[in-house]
């Protein structure tokens, strides 16, 4: 039968699908040609397997993006202080016996003569010379334990038995590990 699309016996074949589902279920469809050209029947390749493949590609791309961002993380949060920092620290070996010059670090505490601090978490960040730790603490004065303040303390490991600590990078001071009593 002659004529353009939608004329005669092929009217159902060229009717626009009512939904995506009807397009996916449709196996054969007459595609309109250019004027003066013969039109032919073509198979529509939108099957369920193509949809599943697209979903799988999307899922793989999403998981890859998540894994890439996790591997590039620049800091890690810990619930306690690393064990190599535990102990009593002083500015020099001579001051280890002076309680006003020392501080004591344990897994969850930081104690000086002026304050007792509960360590809430420690953030480890990669640095040029090794890891840099920042302890987030809730502190109280022994004379007024009901009044608390929050503070951060930066800890940088230098050599075994030595570290630098302070409230800011410009205030870091060197300390030595005191011998255990």
PDB file of C-alpha atoms in Angstrom:
ATOM      1  CA  UNK A   1       0.000   0.000   0.000  1.00  0.00           C
ATOM      2  CA  UNK A   2       1.309   3.407  -0.940  1.00  0.00           C
ATOM      3  CA  UNK A   3       1.246   6.581   1.031  1.00  0.00           C
ATOM      4  CA  UNK A   4       2.929   8.106   4.017  1.00  0.00           C
ATOM      5  CA  UNK A   5       3.187   6.744   7.457  1.00  0.00           C
ATOM      6  CA  UNK A   6      -0.051   5.927   9.195  1.00  0.00           C
ATOM      7  CA  UNK A   7      -2.046   5.249   6.009  1.00  0.00           C
ATOM      8  CA  UNK A   8      -3.689   1.964   5.188  1.00  0.00           C
ATOM      9  CA  UNK A   9      -2.806  -1.327   6.839  1.00  0.00           C
ATOM     10  CA  UNK A  10       0.280  -0.062   8.703  1.00  0.00           C
ATOM     11  CA  UNK A  11      -1.489   2.558  10.819  1.00  0.00           C
ATOM     12  CA  UNK A  12      -0.960   0.649  14.136  1.00  0.00           C
ATOM     13  CA  UNK A  13       2.731   0.168  13.437  1.00  0.00           C
ATOM     14  CA  UNK A  14       3.494   3.885  13.237  1.00  0.00           C
ATOM     15  CA  UNK A  15       1.203   5.096  15.995  1.00  0.00           C
ATOM     16  CA  UNK A  16       3.153   6.740  18.796  1.00  0.00           C
ATOM     17  CA  UNK A  17       3.508   4.505  21.846  1.00  0.00           C
ATOM     18  CA  UNK A  18       1.433   5.581  24.838  1.00  0.00           C
ATOM     19  CA  UNK A  19       4.139   4.834  27.415  1.00  0.00           C
ATOM     20  CA  UNK A  20       7.742   3.732  27.798  1.00  0.00           C
ATOM     21  CA  UNK A  21       6.468   0.263  28.695  1.00  0.00           C
ATOM     22  CA  UNK A  22       4.615  -0.060  25.412  1.00  0.00           C
ATOM     23  CA  UNK A  23       7.772   1.094  23.568  1.00  0.00           C
ATOM     24  CA  UNK A  24       9.886  -1.523  25.357  1.00  0.00           C
ATOM     25  CA  UNK A  25       7.327  -4.277  24.635  1.00  0.00           C
ATOM     26  CA  UNK A  26       6.998  -3.301  20.976  1.00  0.00           C
ATOM     27  CA  UNK A  27       9.244  -5.549  18.891  1.00  0.00           C
ATOM     28  CA  UNK A  28       8.741  -4.133  15.443  1.00  0.00           C
ATOM     29  CA  UNK A  29       8.000  -0.601  14.358  1.00  0.00           C
ATOM     30  CA  UNK A  30       7.774   1.098  11.029  1.00  0.00           C
ATOM     31  CA  UNK A  31      10.094   4.071  10.974  1.00  0.00           C
ATOM     32  CA  UNK A  32       9.188   6.959   8.687  1.00  0.00           C
ATOM     33  CA  UNK A  33      11.631   7.678   5.891  1.00  0.00           C
ATOM     34  CA  UNK A  34      12.516  10.859   4.125  1.00  0.00           C
ATOM     35  CA  UNK A  35      10.074  12.076   1.461  1.00  0.00           C
ATOM     36  CA  UNK A  36      10.572  10.130  -1.737  1.00  0.00           C
ATOM     37  CA  UNK A  37      12.412   7.303   0.028  1.00  0.00           C
ATOM     38  CA  UNK A  38      11.083   3.873   0.730  1.00  0.00           C
ATOM     39  CA  UNK A  39      10.356   3.211   4.411  1.00  0.00           C
ATOM     40  CA  UNK A  40      11.176  -0.111   6.015  1.00  0.00           C
ATOM     41  CA  UNK A  41      10.542  -2.082   9.171  1.00  0.00           C
ATOM     42  CA  UNK A  42      13.150  -1.873  11.956  1.00  0.00           C
ATOM     43  CA  UNK A  43      13.488  -3.764  15.203  1.00  0.00           C
ATOM     44  CA  UNK A  44      13.353  -1.613  18.366  1.00  0.00           C
ATOM     45  CA  UNK A  45      16.310  -2.622  20.546  1.00  0.00           C
ATOM     46  CA  UNK A  46      14.978  -1.343  23.887  1.00  0.00           C
ATOM     47  CA  UNK A  47      14.558  -4.584  25.752  1.00  0.00           C
ATOM     48  CA  UNK A  48      14.674  -5.440  29.422  1.00  0.00           C
ATOM     49  CA  UNK A  49      18.319  -6.536  29.137  1.00  0.00           C
ATOM     50  CA  UNK A  50      19.311  -3.054  27.914  1.00  0.00           C
ATOM     51  CA  UNK A  51      17.555  -1.430  30.854  1.00  0.00           C
ATOM     52  CA  UNK A  52      19.278  -3.820  33.289  1.00  0.00           C
ATOM     53  CA  UNK A  53      22.636  -3.114  31.694  1.00  0.00           C
ATOM     54  CA  UNK A  54      22.125   0.643  32.098  1.00  0.00           C
ATOM     55  CA  UNK A  55      21.138   0.201  35.743  1.00  0.00           C
ATOM     56  CA  UNK A  56      24.223  -1.948  36.337  1.00  0.00           C
ATOM     57  CA  UNK A  57      26.508   0.623  34.680  1.00  0.00           C
ATOM     58  CA  UNK A  58      25.021   3.371  36.847  1.00  0.00           C
ATOM     59  CA  UNK A  59      25.451   1.301  40.017  1.00  0.00           C
ATOM     60  CA  UNK A  60      29.083   0.502  39.195  1.00  0.00           C
ATOM     61  CA  UNK A  61      29.847   4.174  38.512  1.00  0.00           C
ATOM     62  CA  UNK A  62      28.223   5.207  41.800  1.00  0.00           C
ATOM     63  CA  UNK A  63      30.164   2.616  43.850  1.00  0.00           C
ATOM     64  CA  UNK A  64      33.410   3.588  42.123  1.00  0.00           C
ATOM     65  CA  UNK A  65      32.828   7.247  43.010  1.00  0.00           C
ATOM     66  CA  UNK A  66      32.186   6.348  46.657  1.00  0.00           C
ATOM     67  CA  UNK A  67      35.302   4.189  46.903  1.00  0.00           C
ATOM     68  CA  UNK A  68      37.463   6.832  45.267  1.00  0.00           C
ATOM     69  CA  UNK A  69      36.331   9.516  47.720  1.00  0.00           C
ATOM     70  CA  UNK A  70      36.927   7.209  50.698  1.00  0.00           C
ATOM     71  CA  UNK A  71      40.457   6.416  49.551  1.00  0.00           C
ATOM     72  CA  UNK A  72      41.232  10.123  49.238  1.00  0.00           C
ATOM     73  CA  UNK A  73      40.056  10.953  52.751  1.00  0.00           C
ATOM     74  CA  UNK A  74      42.575  13.256  54.406  1.00  0.00           C
ATOM     75  CA  UNK A  75      41.695  12.565  58.048  1.00  0.00           C
ATOM     76  CA  UNK A  76      40.578   9.663  60.223  1.00  0.00           C
ATOM     77  CA  UNK A  77      38.697   9.946  63.513  1.00  0.00           C
ATOM     78  CA  UNK A  78      39.699   7.696  66.441  1.00  0.00           C
ATOM     79  CA  UNK A  79      37.883   7.196  69.724  1.00  0.00           C
ATOM     80  CA  UNK A  80      41.072   7.268  71.825  1.00  0.00           C
ATOM     81  CA  UNK A  81      44.667   8.487  71.826  1.00  0.00           C
ATOM     82  CA  UNK A  82      47.190   6.120  70.172  1.00  0.00           C
ATOM     83  CA  UNK A  83      49.094   4.079  72.733  1.00  0.00           C
ATOM     84  CA  UNK A  84      52.503   5.520  71.807  1.00  0.00           C
ATOM     85  CA  UNK A  85      51.402   8.857  73.374  1.00  0.00           C
ATOM     86  CA  UNK A  86      50.341   7.375  76.713  1.00  0.00           C
ATOM     87  CA  UNK A  87      52.441   8.395  79.704  1.00  0.00           C
ATOM     88  CA  UNK A  88      53.762  11.439  81.548  1.00  0.00           C
ATOM     89  CA  UNK A  89      55.344  14.160  79.428  1.00  0.00           C
ATOM     90  CA  UNK A  90      57.584  17.086  80.462  1.00  0.00           C
ATOM     91  CA  UNK A  91      59.533  19.829  78.622  1.00  0.00           C
ATOM     92  CA  UNK A  92      62.786  18.149  79.714  1.00  0.00           C
ATOM     93  CA  UNK A  93      63.925  15.095  81.672  1.00  0.00           C
ATOM     94  CA  UNK A  94      64.823  17.363  84.645  1.00  0.00           C
ATOM     95  CA  UNK A  95      61.190  18.555  84.961  1.00  0.00           C
ATOM     96  CA  UNK A  96      59.625  15.066  85.080  1.00  0.00           C
ATOM     97  CA  UNK A  97      59.332  15.301  88.875  1.00  0.00           C
ATOM     98  CA  UNK A  98      57.630  18.732  88.779  1.00  0.00           C
ATOM     99  CA  UNK A  99      53.851  18.147  88.584  1.00  0.00           C
ATOM    100  CA  UNK A 100      53.248  21.745  87.410  1.00  0.00           C
ATOM    101  CA  UNK A 101      55.377  21.179  84.301  1.00  0.00           C
ATOM    102  CA  UNK A 102      54.048  17.773  83.264  1.00  0.00           C
ATOM    103  CA  UNK A 103      50.901  16.410  81.688  1.00  0.00           C
ATOM    104  CA  UNK A 104      49.619  12.849  81.632  1.00  0.00           C
ATOM    105  CA  UNK A 105      48.029  11.250  78.562  1.00  0.00           C
ATOM    106  CA  UNK A 106      46.020   8.032  78.606  1.00  0.00           C
ATOM    107  CA  UNK A 107      43.593   6.479  76.134  1.00  0.00           C
ATOM    108  CA  UNK A 108      40.721   8.825  77.083  1.00  0.00           C
ATOM    109  CA  UNK A 109      42.284  11.477  79.405  1.00  0.00           C
ATOM    110  CA  UNK A 110      44.627  14.452  79.303  1.00  0.00           C
ATOM    111  CA  UNK A 111      45.521  15.711  82.798  1.00  0.00           C
ATOM    112  CA  UNK A 112      47.582  18.747  83.860  1.00  0.00           C
ATOM    113  CA  UNK A 113      47.913  20.508  87.197  1.00  0.00           C
ATOM    114  CA  UNK A 114      45.259  23.045  86.077  1.00  0.00           C
ATOM    115  CA  UNK A 115      42.700  20.827  84.298  1.00  0.00           C
ATOM    116  CA  UNK A 116      41.324  17.335  83.835  1.00  0.00           C
ATOM    117  CA  UNK A 117      40.191  16.622  80.281  1.00  0.00           C
ATOM    118  CA  UNK A 118      38.100  13.792  78.902  1.00  0.00           C
ATOM    119  CA  UNK A 119      39.116  13.060  75.331  1.00  0.00           C
ATOM    120  CA  UNK A 120      36.051  12.751  73.130  1.00  0.00           C
ATOM    121  CA  UNK A 121      37.823  11.909  69.865  1.00  0.00           C
ATOM    122  CA  UNK A 122      41.186  12.218  68.123  1.00  0.00           C
ATOM    123  CA  UNK A 123      41.537  13.180  64.465  1.00  0.00           C
ATOM    124  CA  UNK A 124      44.568  11.834  62.594  1.00  0.00           C
ATOM    125  CA  UNK A 125      45.680  13.819  59.540  1.00  0.00           C
ATOM    126  CA  UNK A 126      48.531  12.989  57.183  1.00  0.00           C
ATOM    127  CA  UNK A 127      51.399  15.450  57.326  1.00  0.00           C
ATOM    128  CA  UNK A 128      54.670  15.857  55.432  1.00  0.00           C
ATOM    129  CA  UNK A 129      56.723  14.359  58.301  1.00  0.00           C
ATOM    130  CA  UNK A 130      54.129  11.897  59.607  1.00  0.00           C
ATOM    131  CA  UNK A 131      50.702  11.920  61.200  1.00  0.00           C
ATOM    132  CA  UNK A 132      49.319  14.964  62.995  1.00  0.00           C
ATOM    133  CA  UNK A 133      46.796  14.324  65.763  1.00  0.00           C
ATOM    134  CA  UNK A 134      44.186  16.706  67.108  1.00  0.00           C
ATOM    135  CA  UNK A 135      42.470  15.695  70.341  1.00  0.00           C
ATOM    136  CA  UNK A 136      39.019  17.178  70.986  1.00  0.00           C
ATOM    137  CA  UNK A 137      38.492  17.346  74.758  1.00  0.00           C
ATOM    138  CA  UNK A 138      36.012  18.467  77.381  1.00  0.00           C
ATOM    139  CA  UNK A 139      37.957  19.910  80.312  1.00  0.00           C
ATOM    140  CA  UNK A 140      37.211  20.978  83.859  1.00  0.00           C
ATOM    141  CA  UNK A 141      39.231  22.668  86.571  1.00  0.00           C
ATOM    142  CA  UNK A 142      39.802  20.429  89.628  1.00  0.00           C
ATOM    143  CA  UNK A 143      38.595  23.262  91.887  1.00  0.00           C
ATOM    144  CA  UNK A 144      35.343  23.770  89.893  1.00  0.00           C
ATOM    145  CA  UNK A 145      34.496  20.440  88.186  1.00  0.00           C
ATOM    146  CA  UNK A 146      30.939  21.519  87.241  1.00  0.00           C
ATOM    147  CA  UNK A 147      32.298  24.193  84.851  1.00  0.00           C
ATOM    148  CA  UNK A 148      33.523  22.592  81.625  1.00  0.00           C
ATOM    149  CA  UNK A 149      35.173  23.975  78.533  1.00  0.00           C
ATOM    150  CA  UNK A 150      35.955  22.363  75.216  1.00  0.00           C
ATOM    151  CA  UNK A 151      39.365  22.572  73.634  1.00  0.00           C
ATOM    152  CA  UNK A 152      41.557  20.984  70.983  1.00  0.00           C
ATOM    153  CA  UNK A 153      45.144  19.912  71.469  1.00  0.00           C
ATOM    154  CA  UNK A 154      47.498  19.274  68.540  1.00  0.00           C
ATOM    155  CA  UNK A 155      50.021  16.455  68.990  1.00  0.00           C
ATOM    156  CA  UNK A 156      52.815  15.776  66.507  1.00  0.00           C
ATOM    157  CA  UNK A 157      55.155  12.832  66.994  1.00  0.00           C
ATOM    158  CA  UNK A 158      58.804  13.791  66.479  1.00  0.00           C
ATOM    159  CA  UNK A 159      61.039  10.885  67.487  1.00  0.00           C
ATOM    160  CA  UNK A 160      60.383   7.959  69.815  1.00  0.00           C
ATOM    161  CA  UNK A 161      59.933   9.419  73.281  1.00  0.00           C
ATOM    162  CA  UNK A 162      59.421  12.964  71.957  1.00  0.00           C
ATOM    163  CA  UNK A 163      56.431  14.957  70.740  1.00  0.00           C
ATOM    164  CA  UNK A 164      55.298  18.501  70.116  1.00  0.00           C
ATOM    165  CA  UNK A 165      51.973  19.660  71.560  1.00  0.00           C
ATOM    166  CA  UNK A 166      49.984  22.860  71.744  1.00  0.00           C
ATOM    167  CA  UNK A 167      46.641  24.506  71.113  1.00  0.00           C
ATOM    168  CA  UNK A 168      47.765  25.808  67.689  1.00  0.00           C
ATOM    169  CA  UNK A 169      50.588  25.075  65.255  1.00  0.00           C
ATOM    170  CA  UNK A 170      52.366  28.325  66.143  1.00  0.00           C
ATOM    171  CA  UNK A 171      52.214  27.403  69.862  1.00  0.00           C
ATOM    172  CA  UNK A 172      53.717  23.894  69.627  1.00  0.00           C
ATOM    173  CA  UNK A 173      56.250  23.040  72.345  1.00  0.00           C
ATOM    174  CA  UNK A 174      58.545  20.023  72.567  1.00  0.00           C
ATOM    175  CA  UNK A 175      58.081  17.407  75.298  1.00  0.00           C
ATOM    176  CA  UNK A 176      59.903  14.255  76.371  1.00  0.00           C
ATOM    177  CA  UNK A 177      58.376  11.077  77.754  1.00  0.00           C
ATOM    178  CA  UNK A 178      59.190  10.714  81.453  1.00  0.00           C
ATOM    179  CA  UNK A 179      60.344   7.341  82.736  1.00  0.00           C
ATOM    180  CA  UNK A 180      57.584   5.246  84.338  1.00  0.00           C
ATOM    181  CA  UNK A 181      57.566   5.391  88.155  1.00  0.00           C
TER     182      UNK A 181
END
